[in-house]
C-alpha positions as a printed Julia matrix, in Angstrom:
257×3 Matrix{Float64}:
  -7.01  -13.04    7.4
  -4.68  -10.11    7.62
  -0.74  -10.15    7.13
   1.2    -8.11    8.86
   4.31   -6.28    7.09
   6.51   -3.98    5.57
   6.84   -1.45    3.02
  10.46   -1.57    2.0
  10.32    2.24    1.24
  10.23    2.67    4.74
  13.99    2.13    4.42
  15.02    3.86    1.0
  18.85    4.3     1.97
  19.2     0.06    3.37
  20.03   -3.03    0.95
  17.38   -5.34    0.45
  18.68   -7.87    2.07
  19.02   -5.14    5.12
  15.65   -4.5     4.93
  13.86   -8.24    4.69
  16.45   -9.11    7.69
  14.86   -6.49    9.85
  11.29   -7.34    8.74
  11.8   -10.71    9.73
  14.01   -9.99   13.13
  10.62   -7.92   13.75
   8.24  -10.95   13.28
   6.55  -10.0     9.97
   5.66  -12.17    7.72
   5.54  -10.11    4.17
   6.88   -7.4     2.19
   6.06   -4.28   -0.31
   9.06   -4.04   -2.78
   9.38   -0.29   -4.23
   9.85    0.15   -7.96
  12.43    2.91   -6.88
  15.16    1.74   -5.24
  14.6    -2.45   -4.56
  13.01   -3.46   -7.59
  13.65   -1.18  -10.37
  11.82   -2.7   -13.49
  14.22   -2.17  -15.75
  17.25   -3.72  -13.55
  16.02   -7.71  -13.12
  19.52   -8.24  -11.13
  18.4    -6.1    -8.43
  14.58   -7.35   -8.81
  16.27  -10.66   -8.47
  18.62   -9.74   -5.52
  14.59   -8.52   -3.71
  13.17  -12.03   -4.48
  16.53  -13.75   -2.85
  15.95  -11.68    0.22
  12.63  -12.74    0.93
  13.86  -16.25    0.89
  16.9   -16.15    2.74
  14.89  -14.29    5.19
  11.23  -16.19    5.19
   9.46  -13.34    4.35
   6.63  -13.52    1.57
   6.71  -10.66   -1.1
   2.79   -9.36   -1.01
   3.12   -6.3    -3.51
   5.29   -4.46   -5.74
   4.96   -0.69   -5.27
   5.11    0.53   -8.43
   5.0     4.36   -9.54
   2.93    3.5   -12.75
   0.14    6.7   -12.74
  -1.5     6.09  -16.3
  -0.9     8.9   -17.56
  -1.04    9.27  -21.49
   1.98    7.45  -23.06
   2.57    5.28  -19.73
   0.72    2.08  -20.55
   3.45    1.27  -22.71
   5.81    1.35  -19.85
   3.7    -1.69  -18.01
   4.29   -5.06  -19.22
   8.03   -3.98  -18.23
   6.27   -3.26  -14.47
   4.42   -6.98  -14.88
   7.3    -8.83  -15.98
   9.57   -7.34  -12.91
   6.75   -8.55  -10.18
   6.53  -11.89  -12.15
   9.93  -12.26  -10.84
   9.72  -10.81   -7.9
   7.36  -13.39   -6.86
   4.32  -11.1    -6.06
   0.93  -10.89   -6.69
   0.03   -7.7    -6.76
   1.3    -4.33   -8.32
   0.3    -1.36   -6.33
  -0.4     1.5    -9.41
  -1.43    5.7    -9.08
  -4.65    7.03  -10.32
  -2.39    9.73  -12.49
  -0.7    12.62  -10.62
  -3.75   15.2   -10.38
  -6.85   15.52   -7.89
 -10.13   14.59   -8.48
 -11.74   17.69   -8.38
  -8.98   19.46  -10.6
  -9.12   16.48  -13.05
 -10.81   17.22  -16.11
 -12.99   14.74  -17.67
 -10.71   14.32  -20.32
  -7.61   13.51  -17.98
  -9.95   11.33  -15.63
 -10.94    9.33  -18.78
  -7.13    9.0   -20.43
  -6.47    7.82  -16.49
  -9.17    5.32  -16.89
  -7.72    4.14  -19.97
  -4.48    3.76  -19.03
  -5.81    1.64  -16.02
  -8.22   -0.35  -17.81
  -4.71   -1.82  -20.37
  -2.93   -1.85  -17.19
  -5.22   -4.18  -15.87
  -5.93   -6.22  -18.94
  -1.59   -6.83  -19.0
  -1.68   -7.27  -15.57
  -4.18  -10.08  -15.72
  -2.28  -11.91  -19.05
   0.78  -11.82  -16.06
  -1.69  -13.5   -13.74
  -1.05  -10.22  -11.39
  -4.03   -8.16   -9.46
  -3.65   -4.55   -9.27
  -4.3    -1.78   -6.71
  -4.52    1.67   -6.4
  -2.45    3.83   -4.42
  -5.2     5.99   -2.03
  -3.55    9.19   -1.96
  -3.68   13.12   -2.19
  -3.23   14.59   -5.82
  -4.55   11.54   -7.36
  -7.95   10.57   -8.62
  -7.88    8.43   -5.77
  -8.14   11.12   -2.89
 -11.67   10.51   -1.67
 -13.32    7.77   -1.43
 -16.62    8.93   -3.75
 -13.54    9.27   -6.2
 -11.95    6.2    -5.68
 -15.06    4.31   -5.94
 -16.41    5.76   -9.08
 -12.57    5.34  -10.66
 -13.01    1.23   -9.86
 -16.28    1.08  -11.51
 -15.61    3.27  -14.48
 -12.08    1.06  -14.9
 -14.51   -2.1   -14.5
 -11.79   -4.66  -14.21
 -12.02   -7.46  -12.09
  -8.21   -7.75  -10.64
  -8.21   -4.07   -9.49
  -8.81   -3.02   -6.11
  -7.32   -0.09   -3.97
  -5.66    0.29   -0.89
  -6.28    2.38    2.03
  -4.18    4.4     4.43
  -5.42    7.5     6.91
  -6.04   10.52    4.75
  -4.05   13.59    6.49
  -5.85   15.3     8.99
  -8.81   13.54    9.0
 -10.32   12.83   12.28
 -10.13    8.75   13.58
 -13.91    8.71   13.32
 -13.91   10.04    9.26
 -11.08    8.11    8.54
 -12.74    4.82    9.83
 -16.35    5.36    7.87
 -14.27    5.96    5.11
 -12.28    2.49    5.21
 -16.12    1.14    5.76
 -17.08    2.7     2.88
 -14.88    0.66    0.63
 -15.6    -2.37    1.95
 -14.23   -5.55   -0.06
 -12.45   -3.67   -2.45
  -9.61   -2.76   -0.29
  -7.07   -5.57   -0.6
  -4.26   -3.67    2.07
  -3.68   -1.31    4.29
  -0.64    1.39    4.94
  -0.19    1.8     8.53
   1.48    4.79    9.96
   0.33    7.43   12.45
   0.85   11.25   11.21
  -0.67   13.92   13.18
  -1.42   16.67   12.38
  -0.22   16.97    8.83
   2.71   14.94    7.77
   4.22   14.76   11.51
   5.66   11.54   12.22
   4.13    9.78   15.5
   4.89    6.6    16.99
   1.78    3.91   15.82
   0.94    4.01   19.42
  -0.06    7.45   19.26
  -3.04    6.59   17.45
  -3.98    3.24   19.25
  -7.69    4.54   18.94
  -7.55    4.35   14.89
  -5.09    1.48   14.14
  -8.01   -0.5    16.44
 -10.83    0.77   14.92
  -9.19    0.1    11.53
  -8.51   -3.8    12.35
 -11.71   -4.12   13.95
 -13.05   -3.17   10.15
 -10.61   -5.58    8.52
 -11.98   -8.6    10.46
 -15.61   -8.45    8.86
 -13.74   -8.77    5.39
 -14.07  -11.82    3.85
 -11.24  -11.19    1.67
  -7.52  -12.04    2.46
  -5.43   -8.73    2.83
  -2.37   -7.45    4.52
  -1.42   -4.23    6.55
   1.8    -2.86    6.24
   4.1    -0.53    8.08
   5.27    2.64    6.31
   6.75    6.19    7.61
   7.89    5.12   11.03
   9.11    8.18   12.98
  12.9     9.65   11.77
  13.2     6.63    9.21
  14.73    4.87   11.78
  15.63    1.34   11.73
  16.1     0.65   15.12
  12.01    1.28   16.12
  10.87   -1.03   13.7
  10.68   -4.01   16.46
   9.0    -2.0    18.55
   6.1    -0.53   15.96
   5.95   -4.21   14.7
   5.0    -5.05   18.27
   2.26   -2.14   18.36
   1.09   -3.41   14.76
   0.78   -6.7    16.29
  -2.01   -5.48   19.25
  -3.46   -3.26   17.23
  -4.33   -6.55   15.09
  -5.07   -8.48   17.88
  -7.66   -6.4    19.28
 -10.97   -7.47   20.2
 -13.62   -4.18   20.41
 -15.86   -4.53   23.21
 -19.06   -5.15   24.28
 -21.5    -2.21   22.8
 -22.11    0.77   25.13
């Protein structure tokens, strides 16, 4: 089953409560809470003030987007990350694979990385929290060959990744590459860019966003897809890229040619 929903970084400069009441208005049923405005970890009031939202508003909270990169000297900084999604209510803490590519990565940083994620997970799983990567440029994390070697060498049970379209990758890369990882992606971040970092309307890539959902229905896992980078930040399209979230997910492919 996938859930459709929001990453509330989508909508840095809106209150919480702003945002959840707009996710809901839109028909979606959970929510990413960002470490870096939302759900600080070191201010549980506001953390607090997330959680309330979600139940005022009927949304569930899926994730907590944290900016942890395991870096030397960050582990420390977790079980304060842990605690904060404890109370946030969610299940899940989205983490970075350090702040350097895989090919520039020495093997010393990938292994402090793999470290750092390896305690990360261990804390994560005393909290009774799974973990994910972040699948993104300038991180170890930026191709899937990388991505999958980082979950094995890390080795931990409660850590998965997510996916989202790598830039300027063609529909047809971007899809084998979402095959590729198979089970071990536990959600998706859905926005169309094109070409580079240009902000397009989901619709403009109809072609992926159904190839991509066709993919999620042979999982056997339970994940969600969320919306993130809608076009000018603007709160006012969310209903309608909700709505274009929603076919995309309801799509059945075809007969084959």
């Amino acid at each position: 089953m996938t859930r459709l929903g929001l990453c509330s970084v989508t909508f840095r400069r809106l209150p919480a409560a702003e945002v959840a009441r707009r996710a809901a208005d839109a028909g979606l049923e959970v929510i990413e809470w960002g470490a870096d405005v939302h759900a600080p970890p070191e201010d549980p009031g506001t953390v607090r003030a997330a959680r309330n939202a979600c139940d005022r508003y009927g949304l569930t909270c899926c994730s907590y987007g944290s900016y942890f990169r395991a870096t030397p000297g960050e582990p420390a900084e977790f079980p304060a990350v842990a605690r904060a999604a404890v109370l946030l209510g969610a299940p899940r803490v989205r983490v970075w694979a350090g702040g350097v590519g895989s090919r520039a990565a020495t093997p010393q940083e990938r292994r402090g990385i793999v470290a750092g994620l390896r305690e990360a997970a261990a804390i994560a799983a005393d909290h009774g929290l799974e973990l994910a990567l972040e699948f993104h440029s300038m991180t170890l994390t930026d191709t899937v060959t990388s991505t999958l070697r980082l979950l094995d060498e890390v080795g931990a049970d409660n850590l998965r990744t997510y996916w989202q379209p790598p830039l300027d990758v063609p529909d047809a890369e971007a899809l084998a590459g979402l095959a590729a990882l198979g089970d071990r992606v536990s959600a998706v971040h859905v926005f169309s860019w094109w070409p580079g970092n240009r902000r397009l309307r989901l619709a403009e890539r109809a072609d992926l966003w159904a190839g991509v959902f066709d993919l999620l229905k042979e999982r056997h896992v339970e994940l969600e897809a969320l919306l993130e980078f809608v076009p000018g930040d603007d709160p006012a399209v969310l209903a309608r890229e909700a709505a274009t979230l929603r076919r995309a997910a309801a799509h059945r492919p075809g007969p084959p040619a």
